[in-house]
Amino acid sequence: MDLIVFIKQFVNGIQVGSIYALVALGYTMVYGIVKLINFAHGDFIMVGGYVVVFTTPFLANLGVPAWLCVLAAVAVCSAIGVLTEKIAYKPLRGAPSLSVLITAIAVSLCLQNLALIFFSSSPRPMSAVFDVAPVTIGSIQFSGISILTIVMSVALMVALQLFIKKTRVGKAMRAVSEDSQAAILMGISTNKTISLTFAIGSGLAAMAAVMYCSAYPQVQPYMGSMLGLKAFIAAVLGGIGSIPGAMLGGILIGLVESITRHFNSQLADAVVFAILIVVLLVKPAGIMGKNVGEKV
């Protein structure tokens, strides 16, 4: 692999990794607060993709910028995320973890089959959301969408970290994550905090959907399954429950996948899943996670 090809693959890896990181943030935020692996989270990407497919032509007919479809995607995915939490997950608080896991898988299958019923299994092409010119650095030309994806993802990650660390609501989220019962005694509404967490996580999935579909302009009902699984692996690699860990894990998985795909595209997915196995065997808490003792 010569230097120019390596640099391009490196940038492509960071681009894909940034998308994984946005999705992984949703996994890690929900797990950090309610100790729930929301396996339906990847399907919110699919929902966001379909919102973009239908709103982009509508906005074009109105003569407004197509990128405003991002707001619609975030609003719809956040609403569905909150609704899912209220209907499917809230009644199961305190239930055995296996019951919650099965429910999450059921929600995922429900969203996929609803998409099949309403939109069929045929991929739908997507109009361009962002009109970005290629970026040339020296003798190397990069896709404008790749650079925009990286910049927007980093900005969202930094904004989320500042929100969690500096704002009153973010401190409430951290309090509920540390000890929900003590948070209630301090006057924090755990129900509102959990709903807001689902809304933010689902909104990040919508942003990931816009970025992913801008690079690969088609949408189909199962598009969120593999993307969601890889983002979950990124969250585990970085340390599920850790926001910086989700960012780091997403970038690393993206880089590994991009470089592996250059040599053998058929092995790329296998290598990613092998990373999950190795992490669970060697360091289950992830790179930035902490081993937590559990009383029995």
C-alpha positions as a printed Julia matrix, in Angstrom:
296×3 Matrix{Float64}:
   0.0     0.0    0.0
   1.65    3.26  -1.08
   1.48    6.42   1.01
  -1.32    8.14  -0.95
  -3.56    5.07  -0.84
  -2.84    4.63   2.87
  -3.8     8.26   3.62
  -7.05    7.9    1.66
  -7.9     4.66   3.46
  -7.04    6.33   6.76
  -9.43    9.22   6.06
 -12.13    6.8    4.88
 -11.66    4.82   8.09
 -12.08    7.92  10.23
 -15.19    8.86   8.23
 -16.86    5.48   8.78
 -15.56    5.37  12.34
 -17.13    8.77  13.05
 -20.51    7.36  12.02
 -19.99    4.3   14.23
 -19.01    6.62  17.08
 -22.24    8.64  16.8
 -24.3     5.45  16.98
 -22.13    4.0   19.75
 -22.77    7.13  21.83
 -26.48    6.21  21.85
 -25.69    2.7   23.08
 -23.32    3.9   25.77
 -25.58    6.71  27.05
 -28.57    4.41  27.49
 -26.47    1.67  29.06
 -24.77    4.14  31.4
 -28.1     5.25  32.85
 -30.49    2.26  32.71
 -28.01   -0.6   32.13
 -29.88   -1.53  28.95
 -28.35   -2.63  25.64
 -30.87   -1.16  23.22
 -30.42   -3.45  20.23
 -33.16   -1.54  18.42
 -30.87    1.49  18.34
 -29.39    0.57  14.97
 -32.85    0.6   13.43
 -33.28    4.26  14.34
 -30.63    4.83  11.65
 -32.97    3.19   9.17
 -35.87    5.36  10.36
 -33.74    8.49   9.98
 -32.74    7.37   6.49
 -36.35    7.04   5.36
 -37.22   10.44   6.85
 -34.4    11.95   4.78
 -35.55   10.12   1.62
 -39.08   11.55   1.84
 -38.35   15.03   3.19
 -35.5    15.97   0.82
 -37.68   16.18  -2.34
 -40.38   17.96  -0.34
 -37.93   20.61   0.84
 -36.55   20.96  -2.7
 -40.07   21.71  -3.99
 -40.41   24.39  -1.33
 -37.13   25.94  -2.42
 -35.41   25.56   0.95
 -32.0    23.95   1.57
 -32.06   20.15   1.51
 -29.89   19.9    4.63
 -32.87   21.01   6.73
 -34.03   17.39   6.43
 -31.54   16.78   9.25
 -33.89   18.56  11.65
 -36.82   16.4   10.56
 -34.77   13.2   10.93
 -33.58   14.17  14.42
 -37.1    15.13  15.53
 -38.72   11.92  14.25
 -36.0     9.59  15.6
 -35.98   11.34  18.98
 -39.76   11.04  19.23
 -39.67    7.34  18.32
 -36.84    6.78  20.8
 -38.81    8.35  23.64
 -41.98    6.49  22.62
 -40.09    3.19  22.53
 -38.73    3.8   26.01
 -42.18    4.63  27.39
 -43.98    1.69  25.8
 -41.4    -1.11  25.7
 -38.68   -0.44  28.27
 -40.2     1.55  31.12
 -42.57   -1.28  32.2
 -39.56   -3.61  32.41
 -37.44   -1.58  34.82
 -36.31   -3.98  37.5
 -37.18   -7.0   35.34
 -34.57   -9.72  34.6
 -31.99   -8.61  32.06
 -32.97  -11.45  29.7
 -36.51  -10.09  29.45
 -35.23   -6.63  28.58
 -32.81   -8.05  26.0
 -35.58  -10.04  24.29
 -37.77   -6.93  24.27
 -35.02   -4.88  22.62
 -34.63   -7.5   19.89
 -38.42   -7.55  19.44
 -38.51   -3.77  19.02
 -35.76   -4.04  16.41
 -37.69   -6.68  14.45
 -40.88   -4.62  14.77
 -39.25   -1.53  13.25
 -37.71   -3.55  10.43
 -40.99   -5.26   9.54
 -42.94   -2.01   9.69
 -40.45   -0.58   7.21
 -40.94   -3.64   4.99
 -44.72   -3.2    5.09
 -44.7     0.52   4.32
 -41.68    0.84   2.01
 -41.01   -2.72   0.67
 -37.59   -4.38   0.68
 -36.34   -2.56  -2.41
 -33.58   -0.01  -1.73
 -34.68    3.59  -2.25
 -32.22    6.06  -3.76
 -31.61    9.24  -1.82
 -31.14   12.74  -3.21
 -28.02   14.65  -2.25
 -28.37   16.39   1.1
 -25.1    18.34   1.09
 -23.51   19.94  -1.94
 -19.86   19.74  -0.91
 -16.93   20.12  -3.29
 -13.96   17.73  -3.03
 -11.1    18.88  -0.83
  -7.57   18.81  -2.28
  -4.57   18.72   0.02
  -1.32   18.67  -1.89
  -1.67   16.02  -4.56
  -4.4    14.11  -2.72
  -8.1    14.73  -3.29
 -10.62   13.79  -0.61
 -14.39   13.51  -0.87
 -16.12   16.58   0.51
 -18.69   14.33   2.23
 -15.88   12.46   4.03
 -14.41   15.68   5.43
 -17.85   17.05   6.35
 -18.76   13.79   8.12
 -15.59   13.87  10.21
 -15.98   17.55  11.12
 -19.67   17.26  12.03
 -19.13   14.08  14.03
 -16.27   15.55  16.04
 -18.31   18.71  16.69
 -21.29   16.64  17.91
 -19.09   14.52  20.15
 -17.44   17.56  21.73
 -20.83   19.25  22.18
 -22.24   16.14  23.86
 -19.28   15.84  26.19
 -19.62   19.51  27.21
 -23.38   19.03  27.66
 -22.85   16.05  29.98
 -20.06   17.69  31.98
 -21.17   21.32  32.2
 -24.96   21.59  32.13
 -27.46   21.01  34.91
 -29.29   18.36  32.87
 -26.02   16.61  32.07
 -25.16   16.49  35.77
 -28.59   14.99  36.44
 -27.83   12.28  33.87
 -24.55   11.49  35.6
 -26.3    11.41  38.97
 -28.92    8.94  37.74
 -26.14    6.85  36.21
 -24.22    6.73  39.51
 -27.18    6.02  41.82
 -30.76    6.4   40.62
 -32.26    6.06  44.1
 -30.02    8.76  45.56
 -30.82   10.96  42.54
 -34.54   10.67  43.31
 -33.89   11.78  46.9
 -32.05   14.81  45.52
 -35.14   15.83  43.55
 -34.05   14.56  40.13
 -36.78   13.1   37.93
 -35.37    9.81  36.7
 -38.23    9.34  34.21
 -37.52   12.66  32.49
 -33.78   12.04  32.57
 -34.11    8.6   30.99
 -36.5     9.92  28.33
 -34.07   12.72  27.49
 -31.25   10.19  27.23
 -33.22    8.14  24.72
 -34.09   11.3   22.79
 -30.45   12.41  22.55
 -29.21    8.94  21.64
 -31.86    8.54  18.94
 -31.11   12.02  17.62
 -27.44   11.08  17.27
 -28.53    7.97  15.34
 -30.48   10.25  12.99
 -27.37   12.37  12.43
 -25.41    9.19  11.72
 -28.12    8.18   9.22
 -27.77   11.47   7.34
 -23.98   11.16   7.21
 -24.08    7.49   6.2
 -26.71    8.01   3.5
 -24.82   11.0    2.12
 -21.86    8.7    1.49
 -23.93    5.67   0.43
 -27.12    7.19  -1.06
 -29.73    4.49  -0.64
 -32.01    3.31   2.16
 -33.5    -0.11   2.85
 -35.2    -1.73   5.91
 -32.17   -3.71   7.09
 -29.54   -1.01   6.7
 -29.36   -0.37  10.45
 -28.73   -3.98  11.5
 -25.05   -4.38  10.59
 -24.3    -0.71  11.21
 -25.83   -0.99  14.67
 -23.9    -4.17  15.47
 -20.58   -2.59  14.49
 -21.41    0.48  16.57
 -22.18   -1.83  19.5
 -18.77   -3.47  19.04
 -17.24    0.01  19.02
 -19.0     0.82  22.29
 -17.74   -2.42  23.88
 -14.2    -1.83  22.58
 -14.07    1.7   23.96
 -15.79    0.77  27.22
 -19.56    0.73  27.21
 -20.87    3.44  29.49
 -17.95    5.74  28.65
 -18.66    8.57  26.21
 -14.98    9.16  25.3
 -14.68    5.38  24.99
 -17.51    5.25  22.46
 -15.78    7.91  20.37
 -12.43    6.11  20.51
 -13.97    2.7   19.82
 -15.88    3.99  16.79
 -12.77    5.52  15.22
 -10.69    2.38  15.84
 -13.32    0.05  14.37
 -13.66    2.31  11.34
  -9.89    2.34  10.76
  -9.55   -1.43  11.16
 -12.45   -2.07   8.81
 -11.21    0.37   6.16
  -7.64   -0.97   6.11
  -8.81   -4.62   6.15
 -11.28   -3.95   3.33
  -8.45   -2.58   1.2
  -6.65   -5.94   1.34
  -9.64   -8.29   1.44
 -13.19   -6.92   1.5
 -14.64  -10.32   2.44
 -12.64  -10.44   5.68
 -13.55   -6.93   6.9
 -16.67   -7.91   8.85
 -15.01  -11.04  10.24
 -12.11   -9.0   11.61
 -14.51   -6.55  13.29
 -16.39   -9.37  15.04
 -13.1   -11.01  15.97
 -12.19   -7.78  17.78
 -15.34   -8.16  19.87
 -14.35  -11.7   20.88
 -10.8   -10.65  21.77
 -12.0    -7.67  23.83
 -14.48   -9.82  25.77
 -11.76  -12.37  26.49
  -8.9   -10.0   27.32
 -10.49   -6.78  28.66
 -14.29   -7.04  28.98
 -14.53   -3.51  30.4
 -13.07   -2.05  27.19
 -10.22    0.39  26.67
 -11.63    3.22  28.8
 -14.08    1.23  30.89
 -13.61    0.32  34.53
 -14.05   -3.07  36.09
 -16.89   -2.79  38.58
 -17.31   -5.27  41.41
 -20.78   -6.61  41.88
 -22.13   -7.83  45.22
 -23.91  -11.16  45.19
